[in-house]
PDB file of C-alpha atoms and ligand atoms in Angstrom:
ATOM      1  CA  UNK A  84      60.342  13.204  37.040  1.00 76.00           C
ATOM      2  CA  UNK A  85      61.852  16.664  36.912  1.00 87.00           C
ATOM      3  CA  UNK A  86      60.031  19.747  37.897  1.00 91.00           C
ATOM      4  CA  UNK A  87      59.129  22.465  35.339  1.00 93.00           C
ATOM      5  CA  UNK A  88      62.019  24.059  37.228  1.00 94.00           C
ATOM      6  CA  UNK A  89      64.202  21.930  37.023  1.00 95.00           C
ATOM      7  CA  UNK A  90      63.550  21.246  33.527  1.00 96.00           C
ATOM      8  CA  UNK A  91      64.525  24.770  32.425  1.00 97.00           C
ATOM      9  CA  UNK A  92      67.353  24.929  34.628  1.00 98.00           C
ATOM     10  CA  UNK A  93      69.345  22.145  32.984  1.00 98.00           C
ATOM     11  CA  UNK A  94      67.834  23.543  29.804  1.00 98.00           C
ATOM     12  CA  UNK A  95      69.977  27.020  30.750  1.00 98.00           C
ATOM     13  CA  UNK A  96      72.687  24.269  31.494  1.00 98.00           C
ATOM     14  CA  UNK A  97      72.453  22.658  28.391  1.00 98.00           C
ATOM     15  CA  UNK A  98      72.450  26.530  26.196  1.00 97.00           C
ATOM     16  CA  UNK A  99      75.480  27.169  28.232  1.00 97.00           C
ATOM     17  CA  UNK A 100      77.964  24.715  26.696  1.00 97.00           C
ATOM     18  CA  UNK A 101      76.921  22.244  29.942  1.00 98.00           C
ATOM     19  CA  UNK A 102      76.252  19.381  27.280  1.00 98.00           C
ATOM     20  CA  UNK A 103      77.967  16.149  29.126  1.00 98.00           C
ATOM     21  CA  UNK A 104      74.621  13.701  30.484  1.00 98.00           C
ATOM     22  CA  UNK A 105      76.788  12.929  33.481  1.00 98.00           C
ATOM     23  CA  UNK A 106      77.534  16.145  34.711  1.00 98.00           C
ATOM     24  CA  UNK A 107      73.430  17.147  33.811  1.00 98.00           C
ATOM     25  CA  UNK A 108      72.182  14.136  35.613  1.00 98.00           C
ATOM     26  CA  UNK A 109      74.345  14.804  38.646  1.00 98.00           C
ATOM     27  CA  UNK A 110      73.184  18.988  38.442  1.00 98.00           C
ATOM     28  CA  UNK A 111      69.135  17.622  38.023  1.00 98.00           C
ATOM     29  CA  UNK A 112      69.896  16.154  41.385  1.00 97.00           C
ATOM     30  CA  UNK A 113      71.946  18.082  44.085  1.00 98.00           C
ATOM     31  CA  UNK A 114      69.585  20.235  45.330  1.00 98.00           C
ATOM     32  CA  UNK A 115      71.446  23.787  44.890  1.00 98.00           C
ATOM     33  CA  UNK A 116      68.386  25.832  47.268  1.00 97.00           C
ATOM     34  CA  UNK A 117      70.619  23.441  50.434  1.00 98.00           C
ATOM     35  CA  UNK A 118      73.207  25.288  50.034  1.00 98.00           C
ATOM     36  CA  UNK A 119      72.417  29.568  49.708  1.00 97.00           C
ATOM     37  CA  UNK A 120      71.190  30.903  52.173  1.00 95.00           C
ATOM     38  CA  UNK A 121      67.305  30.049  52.984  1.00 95.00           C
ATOM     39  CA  UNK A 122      65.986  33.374  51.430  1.00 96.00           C
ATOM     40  CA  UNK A 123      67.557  33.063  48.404  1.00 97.00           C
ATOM     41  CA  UNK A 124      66.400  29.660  47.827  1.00 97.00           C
ATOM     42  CA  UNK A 125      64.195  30.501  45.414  1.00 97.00           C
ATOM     43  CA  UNK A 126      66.261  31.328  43.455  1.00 97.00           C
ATOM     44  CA  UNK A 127      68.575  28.740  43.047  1.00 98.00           C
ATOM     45  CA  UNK A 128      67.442  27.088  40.199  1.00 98.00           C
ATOM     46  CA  UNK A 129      68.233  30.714  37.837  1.00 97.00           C
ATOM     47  CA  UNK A 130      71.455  30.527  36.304  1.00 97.00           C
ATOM     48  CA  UNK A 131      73.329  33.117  38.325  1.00 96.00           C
ATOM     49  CA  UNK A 132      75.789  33.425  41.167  1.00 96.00           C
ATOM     50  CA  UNK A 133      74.266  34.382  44.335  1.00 97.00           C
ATOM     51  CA  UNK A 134      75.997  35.394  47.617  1.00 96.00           C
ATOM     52  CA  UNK A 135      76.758  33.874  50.579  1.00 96.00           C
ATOM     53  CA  UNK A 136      78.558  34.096  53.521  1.00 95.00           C
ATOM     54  CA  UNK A 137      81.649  35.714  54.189  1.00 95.00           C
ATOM     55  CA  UNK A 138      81.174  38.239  51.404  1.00 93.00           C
ATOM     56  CA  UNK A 139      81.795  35.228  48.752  1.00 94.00           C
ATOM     57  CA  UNK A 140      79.578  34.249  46.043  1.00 95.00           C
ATOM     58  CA  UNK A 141      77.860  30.268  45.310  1.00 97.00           C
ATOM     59  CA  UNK A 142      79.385  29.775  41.305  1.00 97.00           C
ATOM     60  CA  UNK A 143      76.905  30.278  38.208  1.00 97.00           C
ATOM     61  CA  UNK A 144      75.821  26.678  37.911  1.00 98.00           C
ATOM     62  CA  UNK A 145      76.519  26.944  34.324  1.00 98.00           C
ATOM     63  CA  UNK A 146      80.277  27.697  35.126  1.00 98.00           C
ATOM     64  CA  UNK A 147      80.050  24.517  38.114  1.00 98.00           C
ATOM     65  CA  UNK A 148      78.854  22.131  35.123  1.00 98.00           C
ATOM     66  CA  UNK A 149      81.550  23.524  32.871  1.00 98.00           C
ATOM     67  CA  UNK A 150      84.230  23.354  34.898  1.00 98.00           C
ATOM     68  CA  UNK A 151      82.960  19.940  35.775  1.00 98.00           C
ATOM     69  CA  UNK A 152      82.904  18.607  32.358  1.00 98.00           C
ATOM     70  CA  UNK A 153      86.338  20.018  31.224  1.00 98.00           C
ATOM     71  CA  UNK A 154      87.905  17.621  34.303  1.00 98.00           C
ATOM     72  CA  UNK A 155      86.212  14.508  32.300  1.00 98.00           C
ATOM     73  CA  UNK A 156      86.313  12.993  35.783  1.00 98.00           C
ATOM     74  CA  UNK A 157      85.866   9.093  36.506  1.00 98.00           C
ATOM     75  CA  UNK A 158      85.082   6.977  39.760  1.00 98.00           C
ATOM     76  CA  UNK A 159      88.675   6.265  40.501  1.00 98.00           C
ATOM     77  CA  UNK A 160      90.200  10.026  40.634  1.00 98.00           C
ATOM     78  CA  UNK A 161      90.938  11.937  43.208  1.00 98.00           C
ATOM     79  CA  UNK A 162      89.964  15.420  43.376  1.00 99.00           C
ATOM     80  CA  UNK A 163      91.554  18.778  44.721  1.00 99.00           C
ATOM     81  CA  UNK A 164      89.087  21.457  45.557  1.00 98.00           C
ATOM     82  CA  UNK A 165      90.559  24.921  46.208  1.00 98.00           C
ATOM     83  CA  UNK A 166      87.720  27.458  47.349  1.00 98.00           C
ATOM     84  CA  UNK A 167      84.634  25.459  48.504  1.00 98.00           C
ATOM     85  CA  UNK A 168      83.065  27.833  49.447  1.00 98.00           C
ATOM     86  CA  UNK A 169      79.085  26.490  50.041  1.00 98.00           C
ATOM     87  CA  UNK A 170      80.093  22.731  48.619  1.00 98.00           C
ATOM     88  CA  UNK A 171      77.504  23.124  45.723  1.00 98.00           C
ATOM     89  CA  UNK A 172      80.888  22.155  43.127  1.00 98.00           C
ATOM     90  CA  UNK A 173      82.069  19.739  46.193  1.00 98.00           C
ATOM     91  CA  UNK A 174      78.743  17.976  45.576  1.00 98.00           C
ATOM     92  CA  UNK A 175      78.834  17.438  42.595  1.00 98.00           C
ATOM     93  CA  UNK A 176      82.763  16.596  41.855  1.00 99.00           C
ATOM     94  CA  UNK A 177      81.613  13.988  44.910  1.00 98.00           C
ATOM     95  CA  UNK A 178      79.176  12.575  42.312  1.00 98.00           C
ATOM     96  CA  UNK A 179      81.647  11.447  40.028  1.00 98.00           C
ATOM     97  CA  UNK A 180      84.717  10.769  41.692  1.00 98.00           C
ATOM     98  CA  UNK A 181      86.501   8.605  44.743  1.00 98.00           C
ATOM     99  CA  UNK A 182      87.259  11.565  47.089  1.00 98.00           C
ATOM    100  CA  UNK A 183      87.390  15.267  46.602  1.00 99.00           C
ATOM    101  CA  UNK A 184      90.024  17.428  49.042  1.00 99.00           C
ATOM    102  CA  UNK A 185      88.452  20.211  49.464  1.00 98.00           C
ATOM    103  CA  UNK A 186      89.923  23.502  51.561  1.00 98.00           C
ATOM    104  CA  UNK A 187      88.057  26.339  52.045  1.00 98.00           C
ATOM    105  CA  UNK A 188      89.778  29.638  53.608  1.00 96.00           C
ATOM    106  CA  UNK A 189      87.106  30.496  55.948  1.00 97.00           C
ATOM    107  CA  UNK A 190      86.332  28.586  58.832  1.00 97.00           C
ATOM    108  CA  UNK A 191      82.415  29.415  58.752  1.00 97.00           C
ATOM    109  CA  UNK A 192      81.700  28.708  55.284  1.00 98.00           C
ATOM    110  CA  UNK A 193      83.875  25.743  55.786  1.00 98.00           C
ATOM    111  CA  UNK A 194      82.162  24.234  58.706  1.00 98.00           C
ATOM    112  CA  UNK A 195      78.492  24.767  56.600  1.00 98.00           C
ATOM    113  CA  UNK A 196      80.271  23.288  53.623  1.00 98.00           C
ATOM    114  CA  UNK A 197      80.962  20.557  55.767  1.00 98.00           C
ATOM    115  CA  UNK A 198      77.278  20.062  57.359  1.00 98.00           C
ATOM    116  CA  UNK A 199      75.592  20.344  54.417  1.00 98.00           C
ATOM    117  CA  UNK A 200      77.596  17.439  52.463  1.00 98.00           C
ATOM    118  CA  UNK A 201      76.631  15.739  55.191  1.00 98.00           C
ATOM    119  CA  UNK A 202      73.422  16.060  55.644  1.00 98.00           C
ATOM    120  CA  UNK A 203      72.867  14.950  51.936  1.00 98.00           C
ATOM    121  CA  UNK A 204      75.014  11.811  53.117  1.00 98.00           C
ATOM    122  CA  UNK A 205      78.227  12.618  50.748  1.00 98.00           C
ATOM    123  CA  UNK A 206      80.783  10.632  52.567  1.00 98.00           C
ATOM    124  CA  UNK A 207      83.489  10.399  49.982  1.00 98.00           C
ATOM    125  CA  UNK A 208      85.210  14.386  50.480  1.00 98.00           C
ATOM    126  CA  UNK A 209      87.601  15.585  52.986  1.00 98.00           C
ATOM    127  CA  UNK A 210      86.563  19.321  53.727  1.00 98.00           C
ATOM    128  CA  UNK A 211      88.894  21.428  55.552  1.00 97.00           C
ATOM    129  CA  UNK A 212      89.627  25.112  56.900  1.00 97.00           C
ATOM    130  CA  UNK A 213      92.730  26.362  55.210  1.00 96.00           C
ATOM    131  CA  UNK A 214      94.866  28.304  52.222  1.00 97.00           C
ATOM    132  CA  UNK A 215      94.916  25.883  49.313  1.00 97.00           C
ATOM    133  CA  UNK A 216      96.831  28.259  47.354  1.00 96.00           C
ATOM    134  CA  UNK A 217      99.661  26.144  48.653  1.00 96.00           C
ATOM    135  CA  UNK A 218      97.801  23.287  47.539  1.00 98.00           C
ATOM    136  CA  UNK A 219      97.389  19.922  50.007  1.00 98.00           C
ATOM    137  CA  UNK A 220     100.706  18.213  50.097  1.00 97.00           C
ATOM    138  CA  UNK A 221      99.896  15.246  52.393  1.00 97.00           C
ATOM    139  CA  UNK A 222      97.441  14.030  49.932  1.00 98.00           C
ATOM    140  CA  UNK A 223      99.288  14.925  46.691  1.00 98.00           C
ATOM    141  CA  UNK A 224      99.489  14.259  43.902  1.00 98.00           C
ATOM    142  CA  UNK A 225      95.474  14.537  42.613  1.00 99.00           C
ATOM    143  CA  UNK A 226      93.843  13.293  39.083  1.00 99.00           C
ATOM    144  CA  UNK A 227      92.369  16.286  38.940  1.00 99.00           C
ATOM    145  CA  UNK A 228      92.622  20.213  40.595  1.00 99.00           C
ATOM    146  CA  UNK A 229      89.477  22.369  40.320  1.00 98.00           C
ATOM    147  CA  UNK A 230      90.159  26.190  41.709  1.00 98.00           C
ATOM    148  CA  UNK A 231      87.221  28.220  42.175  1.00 98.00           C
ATOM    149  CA  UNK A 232      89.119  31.867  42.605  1.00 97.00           C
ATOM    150  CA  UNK A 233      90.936  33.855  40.517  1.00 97.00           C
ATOM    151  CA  UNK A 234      94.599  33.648  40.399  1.00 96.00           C
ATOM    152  CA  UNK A 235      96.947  36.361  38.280  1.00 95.00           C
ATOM    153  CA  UNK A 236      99.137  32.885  37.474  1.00 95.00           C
ATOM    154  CA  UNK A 237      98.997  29.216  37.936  1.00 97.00           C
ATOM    155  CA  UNK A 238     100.361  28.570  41.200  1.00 97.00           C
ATOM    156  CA  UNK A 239     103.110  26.462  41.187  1.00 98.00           C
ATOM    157  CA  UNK A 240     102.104  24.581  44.261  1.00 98.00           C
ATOM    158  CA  UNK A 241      99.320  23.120  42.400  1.00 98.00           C
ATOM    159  CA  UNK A 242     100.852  22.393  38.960  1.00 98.00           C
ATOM    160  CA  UNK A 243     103.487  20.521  41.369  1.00 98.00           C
ATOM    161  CA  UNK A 244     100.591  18.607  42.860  1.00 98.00           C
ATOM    162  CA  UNK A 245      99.147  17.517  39.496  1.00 98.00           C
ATOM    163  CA  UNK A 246      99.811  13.892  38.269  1.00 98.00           C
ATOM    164  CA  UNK A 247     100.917  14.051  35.159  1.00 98.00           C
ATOM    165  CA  UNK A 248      98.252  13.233  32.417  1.00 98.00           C
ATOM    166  CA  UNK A 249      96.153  15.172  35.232  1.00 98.00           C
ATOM    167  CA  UNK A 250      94.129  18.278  34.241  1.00 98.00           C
ATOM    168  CA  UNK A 251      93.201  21.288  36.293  1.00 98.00           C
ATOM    169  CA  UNK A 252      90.890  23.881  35.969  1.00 98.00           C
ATOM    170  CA  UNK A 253      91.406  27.752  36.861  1.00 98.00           C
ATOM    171  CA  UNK A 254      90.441  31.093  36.464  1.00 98.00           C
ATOM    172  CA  UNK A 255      93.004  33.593  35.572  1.00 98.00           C
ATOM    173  CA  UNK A 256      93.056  37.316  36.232  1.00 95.00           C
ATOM    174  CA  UNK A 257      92.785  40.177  37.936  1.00 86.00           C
ATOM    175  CA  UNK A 258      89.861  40.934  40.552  1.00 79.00           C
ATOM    176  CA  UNK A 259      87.468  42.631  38.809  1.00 78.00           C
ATOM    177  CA  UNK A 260      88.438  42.554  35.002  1.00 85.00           C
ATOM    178  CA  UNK A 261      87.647  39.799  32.806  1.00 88.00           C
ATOM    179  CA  UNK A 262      89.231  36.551  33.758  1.00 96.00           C
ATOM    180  CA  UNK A 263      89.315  33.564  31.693  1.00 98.00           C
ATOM    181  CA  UNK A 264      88.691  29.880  32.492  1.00 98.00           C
ATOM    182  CA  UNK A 265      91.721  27.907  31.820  1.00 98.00           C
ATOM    183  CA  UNK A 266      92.565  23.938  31.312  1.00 98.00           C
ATOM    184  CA  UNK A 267      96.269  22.741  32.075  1.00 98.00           C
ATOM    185  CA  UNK A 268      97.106  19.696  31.027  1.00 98.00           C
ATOM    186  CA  UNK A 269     100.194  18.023  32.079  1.00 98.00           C
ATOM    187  CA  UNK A 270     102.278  16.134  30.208  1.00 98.00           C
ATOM    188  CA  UNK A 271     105.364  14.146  30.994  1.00 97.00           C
ATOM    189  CA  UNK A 272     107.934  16.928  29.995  1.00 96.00           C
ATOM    190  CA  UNK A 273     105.531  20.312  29.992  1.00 97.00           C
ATOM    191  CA  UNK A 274     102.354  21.543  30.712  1.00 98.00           C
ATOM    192  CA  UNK A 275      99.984  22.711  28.117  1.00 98.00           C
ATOM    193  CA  UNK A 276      97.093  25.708  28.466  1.00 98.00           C
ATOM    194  CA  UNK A 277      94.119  25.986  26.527  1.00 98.00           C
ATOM    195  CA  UNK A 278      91.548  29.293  27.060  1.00 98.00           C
ATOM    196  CA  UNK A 279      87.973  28.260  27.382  1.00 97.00           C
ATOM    197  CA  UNK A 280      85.490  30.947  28.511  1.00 96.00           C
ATOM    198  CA  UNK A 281      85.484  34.076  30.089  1.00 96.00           C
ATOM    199  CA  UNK A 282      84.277  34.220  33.975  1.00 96.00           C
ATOM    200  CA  UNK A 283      84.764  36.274  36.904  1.00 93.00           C
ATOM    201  CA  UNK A 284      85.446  35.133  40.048  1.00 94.00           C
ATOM    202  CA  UNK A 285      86.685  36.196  43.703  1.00 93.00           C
ATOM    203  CA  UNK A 286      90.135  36.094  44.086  1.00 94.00           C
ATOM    204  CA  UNK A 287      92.261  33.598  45.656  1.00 96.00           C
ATOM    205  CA  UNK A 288      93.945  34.845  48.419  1.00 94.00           C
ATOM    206  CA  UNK A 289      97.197  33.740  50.861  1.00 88.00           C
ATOM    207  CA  UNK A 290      96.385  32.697  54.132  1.00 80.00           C
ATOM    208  CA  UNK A 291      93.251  31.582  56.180  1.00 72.00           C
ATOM    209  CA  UNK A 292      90.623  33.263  58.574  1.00 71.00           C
TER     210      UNK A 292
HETATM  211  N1  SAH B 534      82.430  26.775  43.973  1.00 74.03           N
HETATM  212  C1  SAH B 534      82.178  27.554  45.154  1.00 74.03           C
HETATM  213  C2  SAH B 534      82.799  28.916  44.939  1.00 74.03           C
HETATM  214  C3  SAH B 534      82.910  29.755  46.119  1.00 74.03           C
HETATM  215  S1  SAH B 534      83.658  31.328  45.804  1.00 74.03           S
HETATM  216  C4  SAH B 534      80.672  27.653  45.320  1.00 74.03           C
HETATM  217  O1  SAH B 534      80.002  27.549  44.303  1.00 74.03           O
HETATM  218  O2  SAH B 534      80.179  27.839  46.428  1.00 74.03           O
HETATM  219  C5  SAH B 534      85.361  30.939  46.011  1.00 74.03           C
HETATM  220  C6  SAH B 534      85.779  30.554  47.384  1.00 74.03           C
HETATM  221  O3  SAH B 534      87.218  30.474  47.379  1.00 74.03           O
HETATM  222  C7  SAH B 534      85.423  31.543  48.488  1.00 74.03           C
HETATM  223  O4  SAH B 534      84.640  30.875  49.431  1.00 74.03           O
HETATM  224  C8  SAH B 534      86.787  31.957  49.082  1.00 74.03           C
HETATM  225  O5  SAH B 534      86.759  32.125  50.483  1.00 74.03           O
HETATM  226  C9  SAH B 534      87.662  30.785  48.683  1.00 74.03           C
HETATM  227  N2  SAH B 534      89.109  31.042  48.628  1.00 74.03           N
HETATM  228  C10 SAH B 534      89.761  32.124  48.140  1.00 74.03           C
HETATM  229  N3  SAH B 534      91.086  31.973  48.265  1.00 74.03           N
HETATM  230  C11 SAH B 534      91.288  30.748  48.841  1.00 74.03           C
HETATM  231  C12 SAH B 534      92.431  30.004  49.254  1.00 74.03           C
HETATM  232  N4  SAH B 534      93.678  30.475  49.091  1.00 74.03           N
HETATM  233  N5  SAH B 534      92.253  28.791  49.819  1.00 74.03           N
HETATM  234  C13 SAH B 534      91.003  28.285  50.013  1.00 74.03           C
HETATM  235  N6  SAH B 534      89.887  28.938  49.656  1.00 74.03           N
HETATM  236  C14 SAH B 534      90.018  30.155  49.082  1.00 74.03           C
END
């Protein structure tokens, strides 16, 4: 049984494009209020970013479940993470994959990441302090790349990293204008783009704290 709550959150899910069962089922139950901080927790179950450490920002939920759904992930991929920020998206990519690699620039948001996944007994990621705007070469190639800050271009590091007939997920553009969403696709000779939605997001940055 859901909670009124949690009924009109996936409902605000649902409005939002967020339309795939799997990726609703898995948002109905991760319990977002874990991971902001504990006075925001009421709040978790609005549809809105919300801050948290580090000066960085947990995703709108209905961004997390789109982003989610455009991977079309299945039990047997393996997932790239770059930006994990508070390991709500982790979570849920967890849900519905092998393994996620996840990297996370700083080292305290990365070590809470790493304790909450944990404490909600989600084995199956790897969650580490460092730049994955290079991307995570010793476990390369991935299924599937999810990037949760904003880059002015694909970088090539990652498109490298992707298998072909892999997809990743990115938003593109500068910090503070509009950014849009976009899904690569790569094919045996070329990659393809397609636009989806426009977000805004932090931007990814070189180099680890
Ligand atoms: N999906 C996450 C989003 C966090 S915001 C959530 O909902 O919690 C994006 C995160 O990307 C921030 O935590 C920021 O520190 C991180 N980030 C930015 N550039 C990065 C890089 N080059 N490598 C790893 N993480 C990066």
């Amino acid at each position: 049984m859901m909670t009124p709550e949690k009924e009109a959150f996936i409902g605000s899910l649902h409005d939002d494009g967020v339309t795939d069962p799997r990726v609703l089922d898995v948002m109905a139950r991760i319990p977002r209020e874990r991971f902001v901080e504990p006075q925001l927790a009421h709040r978790a179950y609005d549809n809105l970013p919300l801050p948290i450490a580090c000066e960085q920002t947990i995703s709108q939920p209905s961004v997390v479940g789109r982003m989610t759904q455009e991977l079309a992930l299945d039990s047997r991929m393996k997932v790239l993470e770059v930006g994990a920020g508070s390991g709500y998206q982790t979570a849920i990519l967890a849900s519905l994959c092998r393994r996620v690699y996840a990297l996370e620039r700083h080292a305290t948001l990365a070590e809470q990441a790493r304790s909450r996944l944990a404490a909600l007994d989600i084995t199956n990621v790897i969650l580490t302090h460092g730049d994955g705007s290079e991307g995570w070469p010793l476990h390369a190639p991935f299924d599937r790349i999810l990037v949760a800050a904003a880059a002015e271009d694909p970088p090539r590091p990652l498109l490298d990293q992707l298998k072909v007939g892999g997809i990743m997920i990115l938003p593109i553009g500068e910090e503070g204008s509009i950014q849009q969403l976009i899904k690569v696709t790569r094919g045996v000779k070329e990659f393809t783009y397609h636009e989806l939605i426009s977000v805004r997001f932090v931007p990814l940055l070189h180099g680890f704290r």
